[in-house]
Short mmCIF file of C-alpha atoms in Angstrom, two decimals:
data_model
loop_
_atom_site.label_atom_id
_atom_site.label_comp_id
_atom_site.label_asym_id
_atom_site.label_seq_id
_atom_site.Cartn_x
_atom_site.Cartn_y
_atom_site.Cartn_z
CA MET A 1 -1.94 21.84 15.58
CA GLY A 2 -4.88 19.67 16.49
CA GLY A 3 -6.26 19.83 12.95
CA THR A 4 -2.83 19.16 11.51
CA GLN A 5 -2.40 16.04 13.63
CA ILE A 6 -5.84 14.77 12.63
CA TYR A 7 -4.88 15.25 8.98
CA LEU A 8 -1.57 13.42 9.40
CA ASP A 9 -3.19 10.55 11.29
CA TRP A 10 -6.44 10.06 9.41
CA ALA A 11 -6.05 11.33 5.86
CA PRO A 12 -3.83 8.39 4.80
CA LYS A 13 -6.06 5.87 6.57
CA ALA A 14 -9.20 7.25 4.93
CA PHE A 15 -7.63 7.21 1.46
CA PHE A 16 -6.17 3.72 1.86
CA LEU A 17 -9.51 2.34 3.11
CA ALA A 18 -11.26 3.90 0.13
CA VAL A 19 -8.77 2.31 -2.27
CA LEU A 20 -9.08 -1.03 -0.48
CA ALA A 21 -12.88 -0.88 -0.76
CA VAL A 22 -12.72 -0.15 -4.50
CA MET A 23 -10.12 -2.88 -4.98
CA ALA A 24 -12.15 -5.52 -3.11
CA LEU A 25 -15.45 -4.57 -4.72
CA LYS A 26 -13.96 -4.55 -8.20
CA TYR A 27 -12.46 -7.99 -7.62
CA ILE A 28 -15.70 -9.43 -6.23
CA LEU A 29 -17.80 -8.08 -9.09
CA ARG A 30 -15.35 -9.26 -11.68
CA SER A 31 -15.12 -12.73 -10.16
CA ARG A 32 -18.89 -12.97 -10.44
CA ASN A 33 -18.72 -12.04 -14.13
CA ALA A 34 -20.67 -8.90 -13.34
CA GLN A 35 -18.26 -6.38 -14.84
CA GLU A 36 -20.87 -5.26 -17.35
CA GLU A 37 -23.21 -4.41 -14.48
CA ILE A 38 -20.84 -1.86 -13.00
CA THR A 39 -22.39 1.56 -13.46
CA TYR A 40 -20.07 3.65 -11.29
CA PRO A 41 -17.05 5.10 -13.15
CA TRP A 42 -14.75 4.79 -10.13
CA LEU A 43 -15.28 1.01 -10.20
CA ARG A 44 -14.07 0.89 -13.79
CA LEU A 45 -10.55 1.76 -12.70
CA THR A 46 -8.00 -0.89 -13.55
CA PHE A 47 -5.84 -2.21 -10.73
CA PHE A 48 -2.85 -0.59 -12.41
CA ARG A 49 -4.57 2.80 -12.27
CA LEU A 50 -5.36 2.21 -8.61
CA THR A 51 -1.63 1.75 -8.05
CA VAL A 52 -0.94 5.01 -9.89
CA ALA A 53 -3.54 6.74 -7.71
CA LEU A 54 -1.81 5.37 -4.62
CA LEU A 55 1.57 6.60 -5.85
CA VAL A 56 0.21 10.08 -6.60
CA TRP A 57 -1.44 10.24 -3.18
CA ARG A 58 1.73 9.17 -1.38
CA ILE A 59 3.75 11.79 -3.27
CA LEU A 60 1.26 14.57 -2.51
CA PHE A 61 1.07 13.52 1.14
CA ALA A 62 4.88 13.53 1.43
CA VAL A 63 4.96 17.04 -0.07
CA SER A 64 2.37 18.18 2.47
CA GLN A 65 4.43 16.63 5.27
CA MET A 66 7.48 18.56 4.10
CA TYR A 67 5.47 21.78 4.09
CA LEU A 68 4.08 21.18 7.56
CA GLN A 69 7.55 20.30 8.83
CA TYR A 70 8.86 23.58 7.49
CA LEU A 71 6.01 25.50 9.14
CA THR A 72 6.76 23.78 12.45
CA TRP A 73 10.47 24.55 12.38
CA SER A 74 10.02 28.13 11.17
CA ALA A 75 7.23 28.96 13.65
CA GLU A 76 7.77 32.02 15.82
CA GLY A 77 9.28 30.99 19.14
CA ASN A 78 10.69 27.70 17.84
CA ILE A 79 14.32 28.75 18.17
CA LEU A 80 15.70 25.22 17.87
CA GLY A 81 13.67 24.55 14.72
CA GLN A 82 14.73 27.84 13.15
CA ARG A 83 18.37 26.86 13.68
CA LEU A 84 17.76 23.91 11.32
CA LEU A 85 16.72 26.18 8.47
CA PRO A 86 18.50 28.85 6.39
CA PRO A 87 20.41 30.99 7.08
CA TYR A 88 21.70 28.77 9.92
CA GLN A 89 21.65 25.59 7.82
CA SER A 90 21.61 25.07 4.08
CA TRP A 91 18.50 23.81 2.32
CA ASN A 92 20.38 20.56 1.79
CA TYR A 93 19.91 19.72 5.47
CA PHE A 94 16.13 20.13 5.23
CA LEU A 95 15.99 18.13 2.00
CA ARG A 96 18.09 15.31 3.45
CA PHE A 97 15.89 15.23 6.54
CA SER A 98 12.76 15.13 4.38
CA LEU A 99 14.16 12.38 2.18
CA GLY A 100 14.82 10.11 5.16
CA ARG A 101 11.64 11.04 7.04
CA PHE A 102 9.00 11.28 4.30
CA TRP A 103 10.28 9.89 1.00
CA LEU A 104 12.45 6.86 1.72
CA ASN A 105 9.47 4.83 2.94
CA ILE A 106 7.63 5.48 -0.35
CA LEU A 107 10.65 4.42 -2.41
CA ILE A 108 11.14 1.18 -0.46
CA ALA A 109 7.42 0.34 -0.53
CA PHE A 110 7.26 0.93 -4.28
CA ALA A 111 10.44 -1.05 -4.91
CA ALA A 112 9.12 -4.01 -2.88
CA ALA A 113 5.77 -3.89 -4.70
CA LEU A 114 7.50 -3.66 -8.08
CA ILE A 115 9.72 -6.66 -7.35
CA PHE A 116 6.63 -8.58 -6.23
CA TYR A 117 4.85 -7.59 -9.46
CA ILE A 118 7.78 -8.78 -11.59
CA PHE A 119 7.73 -12.07 -9.67
CA LEU A 120 4.00 -12.44 -10.39
CA ARG A 121 4.47 -11.72 -14.09
CA VAL A 122 7.18 -14.37 -14.34
CA LEU A 123 5.03 -16.81 -12.37
CA LYS A 124 2.10 -16.13 -14.70
CA GLU A 125 4.26 -17.02 -17.70
CA TRP A 126 5.10 -20.37 -16.08
CA THR A 127 1.73 -21.24 -14.54
CA PRO A 128 -1.04 -19.11 -16.12
CA ARG A 129 -3.79 -21.28 -14.57
CA PHE A 130 -3.16 -19.59 -11.22
CA PHE A 131 -4.04 -16.14 -12.61
CA GLU A 132 -7.10 -14.42 -13.94
CA THR A 133 -7.07 -11.17 -15.89
CA GLU A 134 -5.31 -8.31 -14.07
CA GLU A 135 -4.36 -10.42 -11.06
CA PRO A 136 -0.62 -9.56 -11.26
CA GLU A 137 -1.69 -5.89 -11.28
CA LEU A 138 -3.97 -6.57 -8.32
CA GLY A 139 -0.99 -8.06 -6.47
CA PHE A 140 1.08 -4.98 -7.34
CA SER A 141 -1.62 -2.63 -6.05
CA ALA A 142 -2.19 -4.65 -2.87
CA ALA A 143 1.54 -4.84 -2.14
CA PHE A 144 2.00 -1.09 -2.58
CA LEU A 145 -1.07 -0.39 -0.46
CA SER A 146 0.53 -2.45 2.32
CA GLY A 147 3.45 0.00 2.39
CA TRP A 148 6.62 -0.56 4.36
CA PRO A 149 7.18 -2.40 6.66
CA GLY A 150 3.63 -3.62 6.03
CA PHE A 151 4.86 -5.55 2.99
CA ALA A 152 6.82 -7.81 5.36
CA ILE A 153 3.45 -8.83 6.81
CA PHE A 154 1.55 -8.88 3.52
CA PHE A 155 3.98 -11.19 1.70
CA PRO A 156 3.77 -14.23 4.02
CA LEU A 157 0.04 -13.67 4.50
CA VAL A 158 -0.44 -14.12 0.76
CA PHE A 159 0.95 -17.65 0.93
CA ILE A 160 -1.11 -18.47 4.00
CA PHE A 161 -4.32 -17.29 2.35
CA ILE A 162 -3.49 -19.16 -0.88
CA ILE A 163 -3.67 -22.36 1.19
CA VAL A 164 -6.82 -21.23 3.01
CA VAL A 165 -8.62 -20.20 -0.20
CA SER A 166 -7.50 -23.36 -2.02
CA ILE A 167 -8.80 -25.65 0.72
CA SER A 168 -12.06 -23.69 0.92
CA ARG A 169 -12.66 -23.89 -2.83
CA LEU A 170 -11.90 -27.60 -2.79
CA LEU A 171 -14.21 -28.40 0.11
CA ILE A 172 -17.07 -26.05 -0.73
CA TRP A 173 -17.07 -25.78 -4.53
CA ARG A 174 -15.08 -28.92 -5.41
CA GLN A 175 -12.63 -26.84 -7.42
CA ALA A 176 -9.11 -28.23 -7.53
CA TYR A 177 -7.38 -25.05 -8.66
CA THR A 178 -7.52 -21.53 -7.34
CA THR A 179 -6.22 -18.15 -8.49
CA LEU A 180 -4.30 -15.68 -6.37
CA GLY A 181 -6.65 -12.68 -6.38
CA GLY A 182 -8.60 -13.73 -3.30
CA ALA A 183 -5.39 -14.27 -1.35
CA PHE A 184 -4.17 -10.77 -2.32
CA ILE A 185 -7.41 -9.16 -1.11
CA LEU A 186 -7.47 -11.07 2.20
CA ALA A 187 -3.76 -10.44 2.86
CA VAL A 188 -3.96 -6.67 2.30
CA LEU A 189 -7.20 -6.54 4.32
CA VAL A 190 -5.49 -8.14 7.32
CA GLN A 191 -2.40 -5.96 6.86
CA VAL A 192 -4.38 -2.71 6.75
CA PHE A 193 -6.44 -3.47 9.86
CA TRP A 194 -4.08 -5.57 11.99
CA GLY A 195 -0.66 -5.10 10.43
CA GLU A 196 0.55 -2.90 13.26
CA LYS A 197 -0.21 -5.62 15.80
CA PHE A 198 1.75 -8.17 13.75
CA ILE A 199 4.67 -5.75 13.47
CA GLN A 200 4.77 -5.43 17.24
CA LEU A 201 4.25 -9.17 17.78
CA PHE A 202 7.12 -10.21 15.50
CA LYS A 203 9.30 -7.21 16.46
CA LEU A 204 9.44 -5.96 12.88
CA PHE A 205 9.54 -2.35 14.06
CA VAL A 206 13.29 -2.50 13.36
CA LEU A 207 12.32 -2.31 9.68
CA ARG A 208 10.69 1.09 10.08
CA ILE A 209 12.21 3.97 8.17
#
């Protein structure tokens, strides 16, 4: 079980950090007008495709969690766990348990990210000067990467970093306007590394699924 626990604890973190690194590097290179200099295929991924990759990973990980849960309950000597499986219980019990334990978080995280993306698309129609190419998709990917209840930390951080980035651009580069991409990257970065501390600090653990 030691290897299983390592997989459950570290596989998601490793994948999310890899996606975050690609996301940040792609944004930095693009903002420097260096897209043509990118020679690595994995950096040519669009932000939308990064979101699809995240969704596929979350689905595969949830399936693996279901499988490991079944192995745990059906293990020899686990009498209580075996009582939760057929023939003592119907498969519906296991599926309902898995839905609440492994799948509901994905659905809520994706729904929150999708609503955020729709908001960004509408905002872009009204005020296009705040957006560069693919920035609504970057926001979608960053929001989904934040997960749930991480999105509850990511969302207000975006607005805080919009102010920080705007002031920095004004003072350092004398630019009056800023786009939202930098705020998305900074917000998801803080959420990934310190989101758990914020959740504890603001007692948002009640939002956990």
